[in-house]
CSV table of C-alpha atoms in Angstrom, one decimal:
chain,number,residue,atom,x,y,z
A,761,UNK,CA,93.4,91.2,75.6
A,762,UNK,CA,96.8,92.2,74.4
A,763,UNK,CA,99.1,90.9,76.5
A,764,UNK,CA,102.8,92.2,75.3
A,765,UNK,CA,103.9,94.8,77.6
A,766,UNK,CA,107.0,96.0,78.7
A,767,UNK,CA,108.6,96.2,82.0
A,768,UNK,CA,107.4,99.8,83.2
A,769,UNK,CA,103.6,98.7,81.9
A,770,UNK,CA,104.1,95.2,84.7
A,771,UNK,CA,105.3,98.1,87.4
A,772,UNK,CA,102.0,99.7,86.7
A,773,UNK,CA,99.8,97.0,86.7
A,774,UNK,CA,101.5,95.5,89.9
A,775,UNK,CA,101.6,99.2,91.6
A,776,UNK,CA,97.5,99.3,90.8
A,777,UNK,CA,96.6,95.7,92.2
A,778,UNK,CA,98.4,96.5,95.0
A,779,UNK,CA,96.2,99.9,95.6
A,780,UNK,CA,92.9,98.0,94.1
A,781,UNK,CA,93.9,95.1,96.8
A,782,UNK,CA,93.9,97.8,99.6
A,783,UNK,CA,90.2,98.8,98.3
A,784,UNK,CA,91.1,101.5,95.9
A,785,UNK,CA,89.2,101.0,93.1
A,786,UNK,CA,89.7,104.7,91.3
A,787,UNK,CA,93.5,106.0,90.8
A,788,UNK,CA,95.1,108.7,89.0
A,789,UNK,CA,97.9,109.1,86.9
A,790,UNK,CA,99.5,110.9,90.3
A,791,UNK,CA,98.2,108.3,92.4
A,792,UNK,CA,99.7,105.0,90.5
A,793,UNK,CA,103.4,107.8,89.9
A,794,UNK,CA,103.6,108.4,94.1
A,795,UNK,CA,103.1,104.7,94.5
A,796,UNK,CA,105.6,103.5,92.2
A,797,UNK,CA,108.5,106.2,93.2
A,798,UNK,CA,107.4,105.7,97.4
A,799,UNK,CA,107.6,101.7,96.2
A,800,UNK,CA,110.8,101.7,94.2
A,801,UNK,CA,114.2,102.2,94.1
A,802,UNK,CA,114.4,103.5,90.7
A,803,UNK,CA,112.1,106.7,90.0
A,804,UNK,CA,109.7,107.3,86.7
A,805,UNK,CA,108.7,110.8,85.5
A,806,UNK,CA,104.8,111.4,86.2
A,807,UNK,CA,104.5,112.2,82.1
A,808,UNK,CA,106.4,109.0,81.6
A,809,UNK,CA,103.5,106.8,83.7
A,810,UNK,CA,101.0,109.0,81.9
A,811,UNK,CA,101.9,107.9,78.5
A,812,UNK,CA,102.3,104.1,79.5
A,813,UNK,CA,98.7,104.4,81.0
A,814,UNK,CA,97.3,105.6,78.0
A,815,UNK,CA,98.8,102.8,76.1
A,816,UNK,CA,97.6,100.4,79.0
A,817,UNK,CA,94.0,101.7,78.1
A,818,UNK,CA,94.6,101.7,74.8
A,819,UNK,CA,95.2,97.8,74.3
A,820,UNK,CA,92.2,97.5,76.8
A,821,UNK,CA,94.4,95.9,80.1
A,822,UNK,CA,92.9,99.4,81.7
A,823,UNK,CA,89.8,101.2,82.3
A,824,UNK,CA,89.4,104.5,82.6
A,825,UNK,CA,86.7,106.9,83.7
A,826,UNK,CA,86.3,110.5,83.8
A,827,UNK,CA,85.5,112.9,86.3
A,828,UNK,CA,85.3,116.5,85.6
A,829,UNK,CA,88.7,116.6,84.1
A,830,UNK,CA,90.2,114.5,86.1
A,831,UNK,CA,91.2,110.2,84.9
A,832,UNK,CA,91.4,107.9,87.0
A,833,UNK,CA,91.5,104.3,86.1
A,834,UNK,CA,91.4,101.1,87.4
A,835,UNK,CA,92.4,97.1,85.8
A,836,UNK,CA,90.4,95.3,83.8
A,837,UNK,CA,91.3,92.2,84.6
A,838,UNK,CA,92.8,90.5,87.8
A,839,UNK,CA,96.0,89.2,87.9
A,840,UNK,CA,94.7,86.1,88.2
A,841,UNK,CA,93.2,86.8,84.9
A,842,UNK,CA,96.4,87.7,83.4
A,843,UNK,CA,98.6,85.0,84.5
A,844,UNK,CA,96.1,82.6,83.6
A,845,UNK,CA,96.0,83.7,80.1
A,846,UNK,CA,99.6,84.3,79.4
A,847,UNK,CA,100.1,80.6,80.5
A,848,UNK,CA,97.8,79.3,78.5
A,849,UNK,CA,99.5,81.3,75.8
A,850,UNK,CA,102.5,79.7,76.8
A,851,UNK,CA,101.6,76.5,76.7
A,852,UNK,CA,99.9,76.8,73.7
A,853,UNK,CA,103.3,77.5,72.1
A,854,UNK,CA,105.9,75.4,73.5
A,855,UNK,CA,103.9,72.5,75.1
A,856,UNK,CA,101.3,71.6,72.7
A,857,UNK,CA,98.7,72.8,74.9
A,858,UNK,CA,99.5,70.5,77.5
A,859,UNK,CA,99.2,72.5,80.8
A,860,UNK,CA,100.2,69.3,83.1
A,861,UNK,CA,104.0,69.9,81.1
A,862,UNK,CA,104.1,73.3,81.8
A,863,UNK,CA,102.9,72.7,85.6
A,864,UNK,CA,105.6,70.1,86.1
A,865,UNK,CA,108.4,72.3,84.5
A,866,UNK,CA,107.4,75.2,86.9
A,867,UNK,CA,107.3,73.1,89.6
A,868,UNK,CA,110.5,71.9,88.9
A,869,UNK,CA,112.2,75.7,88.7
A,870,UNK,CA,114.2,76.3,91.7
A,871,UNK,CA,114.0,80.4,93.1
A,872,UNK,CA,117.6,80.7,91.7
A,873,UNK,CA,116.9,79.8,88.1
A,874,UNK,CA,114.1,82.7,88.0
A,875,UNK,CA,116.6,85.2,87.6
A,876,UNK,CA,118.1,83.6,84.0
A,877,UNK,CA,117.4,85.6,80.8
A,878,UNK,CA,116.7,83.9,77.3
């Protein structure tokens, strides 16, 4: 599982766990677009989405499946799955491995520190 995306390809992930959390399993390209522009302030062009699901499918974070002519796709992996792994990742490189450091680090980050960049 590749997990180095960019910010549009976390908007897309989010947007589909949010419809797969409602009990839609299948979306298109036009569903995941009308979620994300009804959801957010700043608006994406469909063939913008398109292309980022593509790649999304391409490093396997996706699956799709075909009907008639029509995609629609759907995660591959929860994003339980996902967080889980990118800690571990993580902690892998700046802890040693040790999970109990990075717990007590996040534990110790306040709401207002989330919003610093490195």
């Amino acid at each position: 599982m590749n997990l180095k995306h960019g910010s549009l390809e976390s908007v897309i992930l989010n947007s589909l766990w949010e419809l797969e959390k409602s009990g839609i399993y299948k979306n298109s390209v036009k569903d995941v677009f009308e979620y994300i522009n009804n959801s957010n302030t700043s608006k994406r062009a469909y063939t913008t989405i398109k292309t980022v699901m593509d790649r999304l499918y391409e490093k396997e974070i996706l699956l799709r499946i075909k009907q008639g002519k029509k995609f629609y796709y759907r995660t591959a992996y929860s994003s339980s799955d996902i967080i889980t792994t990118s800690l571990k990742k993580i902690a892998t490189q700046y802890c040693n491995g040790d999970m109990a450091k990075l717990a007590s680090i996040a534990s110790s980050i306040s709401i207002s520190q989330t919003s610093i960049r490195v």
